[in-house]
């Protein structure tokens, strides 16, 4: 076994050690530790990705050397390594871009605790990506929920507190349903490791036994994790918690926290239950329907909001709809398109949150559109970064959003039937609505300001400038390198089951 | 009918408790009662899991009196899962209570609807 194969274990343990030690560090040291942690995670996972891609393999890693049905296992393949790289870069840049606002909005003595929570989010994300054990996944779902709640309430204003409470209520229902699903899975199969569960499910399916419970399990996993990742009718906690928490928190929440649950759901559908069984249980039709509704409703809500960050938050609802709708096609091409969209959205949405906090700063800390006029001239880098993210999400060619929409429509055409028409129609309508609100915002940013409006001078901050440039580079990279990324995803999914 | 109820008593009670718990969590206005609702909901899940792991006449898998036959003991994993779940729900309860204290200090009420109304009146 090559040394590089220890990376999944090191990733999780490093996050944990960093989280525990950050609790004792001062605020500067804790911030530096978290930045260093995410940079290190990115590099070591990149190393693993190169190794796995070259050797074209995936492997399981038994923790403590206990053999399969008893011990706890990790599993790594190109897909997991690629996503780990992507998410750790996003966390690095979000924290870098949010540092400035963090020291303004969060109490000095509590900033190291904010970093602890970021470390825990990273740990939970790494564990959800790499674990091969369903119950370990549940424990880290809860760690993720608690850390995310603390990130929301780090900024002590009324709206952030209330939205943290709302987030907890919805999330707890979600984790309760997920726990019941894991319960039922264990009762039916007697296993917690994903491969063993899959084997039992295949055997049960072949024997034609327990068809209804398997459908129920699929549905419970979908609803539980769907609530936690803010799928449309369960999204009520989202706009306030993304809109009023500190920018670093909203960037991480929108890009990493909600995505990790979707990754876990993909893992459960694809590896634990098995795509054939999921498709035949027709639970994916539900996923598809919810996704399509979210695509339209999220965009409509974004058009109706008067506040920049709430608009960006509602656009997340629509984008999560895209991911679920693409998953709902139930084909390999649909899954690849969904995962690419997920990565693209993680990068661009965190860029939009950091850029919009910069633009709001340039307008006297106001997020209202009337005050934002001309903000693009007052803070050119943030304006450019916002345009980049917005154009990418709308789907302008070369950028990531275009590629993902192309692949989603290709997957829909490959699927055929009624789903194809619904998907293509929803995609067209939703793109139109996206263009409507994003272009309106971009035009507002570059309109001359009202005559009597003179915002206080802006403190740009070198770190934020760096993060904004970094986000632009990353967004361009995701678009330009689409083909290698898609190839890696397809390879990863092939090795996944 | 009656025999089905008796045979699956724990599961039926668990489902009822889950329903009571999550409607309290989502619909009750009082924050403390919401937290109680959450605890009832989680307890229902633990009851469900425990009852699945319990076999009448068998004991915990700790070697006693030299009995080595596996048929004398139950599978310890469901109990292990319940214990882990309890740890999780205790920490979630602690966090919810801390959040409730924050909200109470700020708004001087535990009524979530009134808190939401007062929040909307605030200027960000």
XYZ file of N, CA and C in Angstrom, chain A residues 277-416:
420
model
N -32.047 -0.406 -8.160
C -33.132 -0.537 -7.181
C -33.792 0.820 -6.963
N -32.981 1.888 -6.918
C -33.548 3.225 -6.714
C -34.453 3.590 -7.885
N -33.984 3.301 -9.114
C -34.793 3.640 -10.284
C -36.086 2.833 -10.274
N -35.994 1.541 -9.941
C -37.208 0.727 -10.002
C -38.169 1.071 -8.868
N -37.654 1.692 -7.784
C -38.595 2.067 -6.704
C -39.315 3.376 -7.020
N -38.972 4.004 -8.106
C -39.608 5.238 -8.576
C -39.445 6.425 -7.617
N -38.539 6.290 -6.633
C -38.312 7.428 -5.738
C -37.658 8.575 -6.493
N -36.940 8.254 -7.583
C -36.249 9.305 -8.318
C -37.220 10.235 -9.035
N -38.431 9.732 -9.333
C -39.423 10.629 -9.935
C -39.740 11.772 -8.986
N -39.772 11.423 -7.692
C -40.017 12.427 -6.653
C -38.877 13.449 -6.650
N -37.640 12.933 -6.684
C -36.463 13.806 -6.715
C -36.551 14.757 -7.899
N -36.907 14.181 -9.048
C -36.994 14.970 -10.270
C -38.050 16.071 -10.127
N -39.244 15.685 -9.629
C -40.327 16.660 -9.529
C -39.952 17.796 -8.587
N -39.423 17.443 -7.396
C -39.024 18.489 -6.444
C -37.954 19.392 -7.056
N -37.010 18.771 -7.768
C -35.925 19.541 -8.366
C -36.453 20.550 -9.375
N -37.355 20.092 -10.245
C -37.868 20.993 -11.282
C -38.641 22.141 -10.654
N -39.466 21.827 -9.623
C -40.217 22.901 -8.968
C -39.250 23.907 -8.340
N -38.176 23.379 -7.700
C -37.200 24.269 -7.062
C -36.523 25.166 -8.088
N -36.222 24.616 -9.286
C -35.555 25.411 -10.314
C -36.349 26.667 -10.632
N -37.681 26.501 -10.732
C -38.520 27.649 -11.103
C -38.781 28.544 -9.894
N -39.202 27.918 -8.765
C -39.620 28.726 -7.620
C -38.457 29.515 -7.009
N -37.274 28.891 -6.953
C -36.109 29.592 -6.410
C -35.825 30.847 -7.201
N -35.888 30.724 -8.535
C -35.602 31.893 -9.369
C -36.668 32.967 -9.190
N -37.942 32.542 -9.089
C -39.009 33.539 -8.920
C -38.817 34.302 -7.613
N -38.477 33.559 -6.530
C -38.247 34.215 -5.257
C -37.060 35.164 -5.320
N -36.024 34.768 -6.079
C -34.849 35.629 -6.193
C -35.219 36.926 -6.887
N -36.093 36.839 -7.891
C -36.506 38.058 -8.591
C -37.245 38.989 -7.643
N -38.022 38.381 -6.735
C -38.863 39.204 -5.868
C -38.092 39.826 -4.703
N -36.849 39.415 -4.447
C -36.199 39.947 -3.236
C -35.510 41.276 -3.516
N -35.522 42.124 -2.477
C -35.035 43.495 -2.646
C -33.628 43.664 -2.135
N -33.000 42.590 -1.731
C -31.758 42.709 -0.995
C -30.769 41.770 -1.667
N -29.567 42.267 -1.898
C -28.599 41.552 -2.725
C -28.316 40.149 -2.198
N -28.031 40.054 -0.874
C -27.602 38.751 -0.385
C -28.748 37.768 -0.312
N -29.968 38.268 -0.060
C -31.124 37.360 -0.088
C -31.359 36.846 -1.502
N -31.115 37.723 -2.478
C -31.276 37.292 -3.863
C -30.300 36.157 -4.180
N -29.034 36.346 -3.773
C -28.031 35.313 -4.015
C -28.428 34.026 -3.294
N -28.985 34.182 -2.069
C -29.390 33.006 -1.299
C -30.514 32.263 -2.016
N -31.514 32.997 -2.513
C -32.622 32.328 -3.201
C -32.149 31.666 -4.482
N -31.132 32.256 -5.106
C -30.630 31.617 -6.323
C -30.036 30.242 -5.989
N -29.523 30.078 -4.737
C -29.046 28.756 -4.305
C -30.167 27.724 -4.369
N -31.380 28.141 -3.949
C -32.502 27.208 -3.968
C -32.711 26.683 -5.384
N -32.647 27.613 -6.355
C -32.836 27.203 -7.748
C -31.729 26.262 -8.189
N -30.479 26.591 -7.824
C -29.357 25.776 -8.279
C -29.388 24.383 -7.660
N -29.832 24.300 -6.389
C -29.961 22.983 -5.775
C -31.043 22.188 -6.496
N -32.072 22.906 -6.976
C -33.090 22.272 -7.798
C -32.495 21.623 -9.043
N -31.553 22.329 -9.708
C -30.890 21.759 -10.888
C -30.243 20.429 -10.527
N -29.530 20.442 -9.385
C -28.778 19.238 -9.010
C -29.746 18.072 -8.792
N -30.836 18.336 -8.028
C -31.776 17.253 -7.751
C -32.484 16.779 -9.018
N -32.815 17.742 -9.903
C -33.499 17.335 -11.133
C -32.592 16.454 -11.976
N -31.290 16.816 -12.041
C -30.366 16.006 -12.832
C -30.200 14.627 -12.210
N -30.172 14.565 -10.872
C -30.108 13.256 -10.215
C -31.353 12.447 -10.537
N -32.492 13.156 -10.599
C -33.769 12.488 -10.803
C -33.887 11.795 -12.142
N -33.003 12.145 -13.090
C -33.037 11.443 -14.373
C -32.668 9.981 -14.184
N -31.834 9.714 -13.181
C -31.520 8.324 -12.858
C -30.596 7.648 -13.838
N -29.847 8.433 -14.627
C -28.872 7.827 -15.533
C -27.475 8.250 -15.096
N -26.465 7.541 -15.609
C -25.085 7.865 -15.262
C -24.751 9.282 -15.719
N -25.188 9.632 -16.944
C -24.916 10.972 -17.466
C -25.546 12.027 -16.562
N -26.753 11.734 -16.050
C -27.421 12.665 -15.147
C -26.629 12.857 -13.874
N -26.083 11.772 -13.334
C -25.303 11.877 -12.097
C -24.032 12.692 -12.331
N -23.353 12.443 -13.471
C -22.129 13.199 -13.762
C -22.467 14.684 -13.867
N -23.556 14.999 -14.612
C -23.951 16.399 -14.777
C -24.275 17.016 -13.426
N -24.978 16.252 -12.556
C -25.358 16.786 -11.244
C -24.119 17.094 -10.417
N -23.133 16.191 -10.433
C -21.952 16.427 -9.600
C -21.130 17.584 -10.153
N -21.062 17.699 -11.482
C -20.339 18.843 -12.046
C -21.050 20.147 -11.669
N -22.380 20.136 -11.763
C -23.132 21.344 -11.408
C -22.897 21.716 -9.956
N -22.830 20.689 -9.126
C -22.605 20.900 -7.695
C -21.258 21.586 -7.444
N -20.216 21.122 -8.139
C -18.895 21.747 -7.972
C -18.908 23.175 -8.492
N -19.507 23.344 -9.672
C -19.555 24.653 -10.293
C -20.292 25.635 -9.377
N -21.412 25.166 -8.820
C -22.195 26.044 -7.969
C -21.454 26.364 -6.682
N -20.740 25.376 -6.116
C -19.991 25.624 -4.875
C -18.996 26.757 -5.088
N -18.278 26.708 -6.200
C -17.266 27.735 -6.459
C -17.919 29.095 -6.690
N -18.931 29.125 -7.589
C -19.479 30.423 -7.977
C -20.322 31.054 -6.882
N -21.040 30.225 -6.105
C -21.897 30.828 -5.091
C -21.084 31.428 -3.973
N -19.984 30.766 -3.575
C -19.169 31.386 -2.531
C -18.524 32.658 -3.069
N -18.133 32.655 -4.354
C -17.592 33.876 -4.958
C -18.622 34.997 -4.892
N -19.891 34.664 -5.205
C -20.939 35.694 -5.197
C -21.142 36.251 -3.790
N -21.114 35.369 -2.776
C -21.333 35.867 -1.408
C -20.209 36.796 -0.968
N -18.949 36.402 -1.253
C -17.826 37.252 -0.836
C -17.855 38.561 -1.626
N -18.133 38.468 -2.953
C -18.178 39.689 -3.765
C -19.300 40.594 -3.294
N -20.471 40.010 -2.962
C -21.579 40.896 -2.592
C -21.324 41.537 -1.238
N -20.570 40.881 -0.343
C -20.247 41.565 0.911
C -19.295 42.733 0.632
N -18.386 42.549 -0.345
C -17.505 43.654 -0.706
C -18.279 44.816 -1.307
N -19.237 44.482 -2.180
C -20.027 45.536 -2.824
C -20.876 46.277 -1.805
N -21.417 45.517 -0.824
C -22.221 46.165 0.213
C -21.345 47.101 1.035
N -20.112 46.684 1.324
C -19.190 47.540 2.060
C -18.910 48.826 1.307
N -18.809 48.702 -0.021
C -18.513 49.883 -0.824
C -19.706 50.828 -0.888
N -20.870 50.367 -0.387
C -22.072 51.200 -0.440
C -22.557 51.513 0.969
N -21.631 51.693 1.886
C -22.023 52.060 3.239
C -22.751 50.949 3.953
N -22.321 49.705 3.756
C -22.880 48.540 4.430
C -24.372 48.361 4.175
N -24.813 48.712 2.979
C -26.221 48.528 2.649
C -26.331 47.478 1.550
N -27.359 46.621 1.663
C -27.523 45.597 0.637
C -28.710 45.909 -0.277
N -29.308 47.089 -0.088
C -30.466 47.433 -0.925
C -30.004 47.845 -2.315
N -30.793 47.456 -3.316
C -30.357 47.710 -4.686
C -30.209 49.197 -4.973
N -31.052 50.036 -4.336
C -30.990 51.463 -4.642
C -29.654 52.052 -4.188
N -29.068 51.508 -3.100
C -27.779 52.028 -2.637
C -26.609 51.416 -3.391
N -26.859 50.278 -4.042
C -25.755 49.568 -4.682
C -25.397 50.145 -6.040
N -26.179 51.142 -6.494
C -25.887 51.698 -7.811
C -24.474 52.252 -7.848
N -23.703 51.834 -8.841
C -22.339 52.332 -8.977
C -21.329 51.615 -8.107
N -21.759 50.602 -7.353
C -20.824 49.900 -6.469
C -19.711 49.233 -7.265
N -20.025 48.821 -8.490
C -19.025 48.177 -9.336
C -17.859 49.104 -9.668
N -18.117 50.446 -9.658
C -17.021 51.391 -9.889
C -16.274 51.667 -8.604
N -16.994 51.617 -7.470
C -16.334 51.932 -6.193
C -15.424 50.795 -5.745
N -15.730 49.567 -6.125
C -14.889 48.428 -5.741
C -14.765 47.512 -6.962
N -13.893 47.870 -7.923
C -13.887 47.185 -9.230
C -13.665 45.670 -9.142
N -12.768 45.222 -8.237
C -12.475 43.783 -8.200
C -13.716 43.005 -7.777
N -14.419 43.516 -6.746
C -15.621 42.828 -6.289
C -16.668 42.834 -7.389
N -16.783 43.962 -8.108
C -17.739 44.032 -9.206
C -17.429 42.990 -10.261
N -16.146 42.890 -10.610
C -15.744 41.931 -11.640
C -16.023 40.507 -11.176
N -15.719 40.234 -9.906
C -15.934 38.880 -9.376
C -17.419 38.541 -9.390
N -18.258 39.528 -9.005
C -19.706 39.290 -9.024
C -20.170 38.982 -10.445
N -19.687 39.776 -11.410
C -20.088 39.545 -12.804
C -19.684 38.146 -13.252
N -18.458 37.757 -12.888
C -17.961 36.434 -13.257
C -18.893 35.345 -12.738
N -19.191 35.410 -11.430
C -20.049 34.397 -10.819
C -21.429 34.410 -11.434
N -21.983 35.626 -11.616
C -23.345 35.741 -12.129
C -23.426 35.202 -13.545
N -22.447 35.607 -14.391
C -22.471 35.148 -15.783
C -22.338 33.627 -15.832
N -21.495 33.094 -14.935
C -21.308 31.650 -14.940
C -22.601 30.937 -14.561
N -23.293 31.437 -13.529
C -24.529 30.768 -13.109
C -25.618 30.918 -14.162
N -25.636 32.045 -14.873
C -26.631 32.208 -15.934
C -26.344 31.217 -17.062
N -25.042 30.940 -17.295
C -24.711 29.967 -18.337
C -24.181 30.604 -19.595
N -23.273 31.574 -19.426
C -22.625 32.171 -20.587
C -21.501 31.220 -21.024
N -21.387 30.959 -22.340
C -20.403 29.975 -22.796
C -18.997 30.247 -22.286
N -18.206 29.188 -22.251
C -16.847 29.080 -21.702
C -16.907 28.898 -20.189
N -17.789 29.628 -19.481
C -17.805 29.520 -18.027
C -18.528 28.237 -17.597
N -18.359 27.894 -16.298
C -18.833 26.611 -15.794
C -20.320 26.346 -15.975
N -21.140 27.375 -15.736
C -22.585 27.173 -15.773
C -23.069 26.703 -17.132
N -22.429 27.209 -18.169
C -22.812 26.808 -19.521
C -22.573 25.309 -19.707
N -21.361 24.870 -19.283
C -21.007 23.466 -19.454
C -21.992 22.576 -18.688
N -22.303 22.982 -17.449
C -23.164 22.092 -16.664
C -24.568 22.060 -17.245
N -25.057 23.212 -17.739
C -26.389 23.184 -18.345
C -26.401 22.343 -19.611
N -25.283 22.425 -20.353
C -25.153 21.606 -21.565
C -25.232 20.121 -21.209
N -24.468 19.742 -20.177
C -24.440 18.330 -19.807
C -25.773 17.875 -19.228
N -26.442 18.768 -18.478
C -27.754 18.385 -17.940
C -28.718 18.155 -19.092
N -28.699 19.063 -20.108
C -29.659 18.852 -21.202
C -29.299 17.618 -22.012
N -27.978 17.363 -22.172
C -27.583 16.140 -22.871
C -28.087 14.904 -22.154
N -27.939 14.941 -20.812
C -28.406 13.802 -20.020
C -29.909 13.631 -20.178
N -30.645 14.777 -20.222
C -32.098 14.711 -20.369
C -32.473 14.123 -21.723
N -31.749 14.547 -22.778
C -32.050 14.034 -24.115
C -31.732 12.544 -24.171
N -30.632 12.157 -23.508
C -30.284 10.743 -23.468
C -31.337 9.921 -22.750
N -32.014 10.540 -21.768
C -33.044 9.822 -21.023
C -34.310 9.668 -21.850
N -34.673 10.732 -22.581
C -35.857 10.697 -23.438
C -37.159 10.732 -22.655
